[in-house]
XYZ file of C-alpha atoms in Angstrom:
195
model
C 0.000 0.000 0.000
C 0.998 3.241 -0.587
C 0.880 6.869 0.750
C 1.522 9.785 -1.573
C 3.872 12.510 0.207
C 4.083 16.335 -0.397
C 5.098 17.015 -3.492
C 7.190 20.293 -1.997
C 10.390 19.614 -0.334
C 10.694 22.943 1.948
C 13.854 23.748 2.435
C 15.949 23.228 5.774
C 17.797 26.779 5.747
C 16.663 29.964 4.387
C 18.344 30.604 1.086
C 17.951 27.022 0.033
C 15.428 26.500 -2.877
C 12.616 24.686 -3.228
C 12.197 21.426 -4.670
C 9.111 19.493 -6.305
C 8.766 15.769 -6.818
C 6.342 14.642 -9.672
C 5.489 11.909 -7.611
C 6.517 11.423 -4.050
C 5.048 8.025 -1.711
C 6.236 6.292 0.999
C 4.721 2.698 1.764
C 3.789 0.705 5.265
C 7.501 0.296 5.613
C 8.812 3.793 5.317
C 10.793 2.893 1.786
C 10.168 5.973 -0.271
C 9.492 6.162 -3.811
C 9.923 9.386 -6.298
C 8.967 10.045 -9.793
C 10.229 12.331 -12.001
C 9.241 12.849 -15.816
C 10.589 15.700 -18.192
C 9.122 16.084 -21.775
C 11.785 18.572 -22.825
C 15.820 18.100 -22.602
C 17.228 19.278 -19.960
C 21.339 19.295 -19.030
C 20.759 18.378 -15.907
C 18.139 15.835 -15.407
C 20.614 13.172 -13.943
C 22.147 15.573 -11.426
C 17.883 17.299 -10.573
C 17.449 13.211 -9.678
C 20.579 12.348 -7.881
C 19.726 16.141 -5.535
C 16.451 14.454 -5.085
C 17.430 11.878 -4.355
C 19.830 12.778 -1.783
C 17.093 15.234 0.237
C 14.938 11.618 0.424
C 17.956 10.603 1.894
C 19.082 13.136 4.211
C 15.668 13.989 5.421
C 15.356 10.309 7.222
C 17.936 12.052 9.406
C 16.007 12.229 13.295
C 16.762 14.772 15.970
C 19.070 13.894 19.030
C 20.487 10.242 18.590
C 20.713 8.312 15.775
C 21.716 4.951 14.754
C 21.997 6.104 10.968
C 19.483 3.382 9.953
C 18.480 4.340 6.499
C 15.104 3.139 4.441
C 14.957 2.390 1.117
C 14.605 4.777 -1.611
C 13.374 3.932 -4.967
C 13.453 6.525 -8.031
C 12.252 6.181 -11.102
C 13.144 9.291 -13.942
C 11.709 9.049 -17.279
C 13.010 11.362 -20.265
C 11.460 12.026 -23.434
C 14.739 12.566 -24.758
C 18.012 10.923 -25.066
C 20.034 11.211 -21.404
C 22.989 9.172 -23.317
C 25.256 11.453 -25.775
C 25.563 10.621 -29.159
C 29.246 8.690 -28.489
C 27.957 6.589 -25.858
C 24.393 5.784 -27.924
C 26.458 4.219 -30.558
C 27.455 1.511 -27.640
C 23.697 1.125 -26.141
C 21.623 -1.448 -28.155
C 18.512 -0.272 -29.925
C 15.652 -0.086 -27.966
C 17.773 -0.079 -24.563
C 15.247 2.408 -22.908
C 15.955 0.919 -19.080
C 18.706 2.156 -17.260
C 18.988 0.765 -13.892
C 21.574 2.417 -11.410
C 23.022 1.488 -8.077
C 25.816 1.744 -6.157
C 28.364 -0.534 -7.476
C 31.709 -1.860 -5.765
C 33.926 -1.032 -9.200
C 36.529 -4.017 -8.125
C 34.529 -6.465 -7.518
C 31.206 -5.575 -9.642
C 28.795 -5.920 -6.910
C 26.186 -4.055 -4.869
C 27.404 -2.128 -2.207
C 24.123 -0.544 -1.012
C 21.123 -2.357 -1.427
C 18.899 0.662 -0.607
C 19.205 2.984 -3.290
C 18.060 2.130 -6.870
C 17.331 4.154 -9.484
C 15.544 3.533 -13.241
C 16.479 6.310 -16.163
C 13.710 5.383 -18.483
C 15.092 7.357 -22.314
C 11.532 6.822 -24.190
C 13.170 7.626 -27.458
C 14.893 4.205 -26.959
C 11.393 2.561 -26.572
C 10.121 1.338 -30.142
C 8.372 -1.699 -28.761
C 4.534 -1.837 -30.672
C 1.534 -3.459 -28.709
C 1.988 -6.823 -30.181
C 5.977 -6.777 -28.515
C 4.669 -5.927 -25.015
C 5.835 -8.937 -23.054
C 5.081 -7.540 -19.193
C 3.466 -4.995 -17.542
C 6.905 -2.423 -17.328
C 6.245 -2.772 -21.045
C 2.899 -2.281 -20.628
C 3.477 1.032 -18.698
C 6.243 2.595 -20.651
C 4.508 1.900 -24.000
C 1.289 4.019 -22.437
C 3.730 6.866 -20.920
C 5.232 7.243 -24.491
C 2.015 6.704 -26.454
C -0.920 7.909 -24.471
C -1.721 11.357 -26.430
C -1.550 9.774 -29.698
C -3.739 6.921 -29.160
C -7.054 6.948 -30.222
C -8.345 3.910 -28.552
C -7.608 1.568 -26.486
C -5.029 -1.718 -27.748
C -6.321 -5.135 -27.106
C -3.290 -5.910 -25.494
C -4.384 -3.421 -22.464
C -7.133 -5.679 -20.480
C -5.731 -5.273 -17.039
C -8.064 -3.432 -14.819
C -5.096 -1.221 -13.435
C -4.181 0.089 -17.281
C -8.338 0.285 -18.295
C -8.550 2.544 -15.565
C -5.422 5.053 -16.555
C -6.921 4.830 -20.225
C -10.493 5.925 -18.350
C -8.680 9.257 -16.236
C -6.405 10.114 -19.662
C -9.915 10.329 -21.488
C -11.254 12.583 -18.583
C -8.153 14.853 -18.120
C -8.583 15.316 -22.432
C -12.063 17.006 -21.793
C -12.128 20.206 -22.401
C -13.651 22.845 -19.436
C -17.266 22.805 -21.105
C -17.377 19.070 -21.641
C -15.984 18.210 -18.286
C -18.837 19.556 -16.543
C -21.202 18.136 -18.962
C -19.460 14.934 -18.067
C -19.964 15.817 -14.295
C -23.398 16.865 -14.442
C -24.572 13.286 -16.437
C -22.203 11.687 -13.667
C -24.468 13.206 -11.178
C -27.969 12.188 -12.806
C -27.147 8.716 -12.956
C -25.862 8.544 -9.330
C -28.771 10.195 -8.150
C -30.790 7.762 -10.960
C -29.174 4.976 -9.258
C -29.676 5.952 -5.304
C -33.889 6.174 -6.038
């Protein structure tokens, strides 16, 4: 289960600025989870995430003593533009849109923090079409990338989770007038219903 957070991180000193998660939840264990998107390039979309990061960090800190114990923090920042430059695309593999990152031991190629993980979704590296979808991540990204050109819904999308994102995309398309037209039918057949 999960809990969203403030969006607004206030800052801790005067002078500091003010951040904004997209998406900011913690769950029943205290692991927190943060979601960032960006439509347009931006230099410094892997540093914004890694500051971000890093205040989701430092914030666990608690008054007086403190045993250091830190909860998990998941992050997941997805670019509609390439975050690789054009030397090191030339190495990635087409349609390599998932980037995971962790802390890594360079010597000895393992994990040396198991509570930090972070996914760099590029969706210009995602050219997967509804018949390619083999799991839900698939699922998800294709919708992120896809959602204001589609038209209707693809057969592939029967999950009740993905129905119901189709169902709030077609709501958040209305325009002001036909969103309280919407409302108003809404209304009549709840109060048609409760009779």
């Amino acid at each position: 289960e999960l809990f969203y957070l403030p969006q607004e991180q206030t800052p801790d000193y005067h002078g500091e600025r003010l951040s904004i998660y997209d998406i900011h939840c913690t769950d029943t264990s205290g692991r927190k989870f943060i979601v960032e998107m960006q439509k347009h390039w931006q230099w410094n979309f892997k540093e914004r995430t890694l500051y971000y990061i890093s205040l989701a960090i430092s914030r666990q800190a608690k008054k007086g003593k403190w045993n250091f114990h830190l909860l998990p923090v998941y992050c997941v920042s997805i670019a509609d533009f390439y975050l690789s430059t054009k030397e090191e695309r030339k190495t990635i593999q087409n349609g390599d849109y998932l980037h995971p990152v962790e802390l890594v031991n360079t010597k000895t190629k393992t994990i040396f923090y198991q509570k930090l993980k972070i996914a760099f979704v590029e969706l210009p590296n995602f050219h997967k079409k509804p018949h390619e979808l083999t799991d839900r991540l698939d699922k998800w990204i294709y919708i992120i990338k896809n959602m204001v050109k589609l038209t209707e819904v693809p057969a592939e999308f029967s999950e009740e989770t993905l129905l119901q994102l189709f169902k709030m995309a077609e709501y958040a398309k209305l325009t002001p007038k036909e969103r309280i037209k919407y409302e108003g039918d809404l209304k009549r057949d709840w109060d048609h219903q409760s009779i």
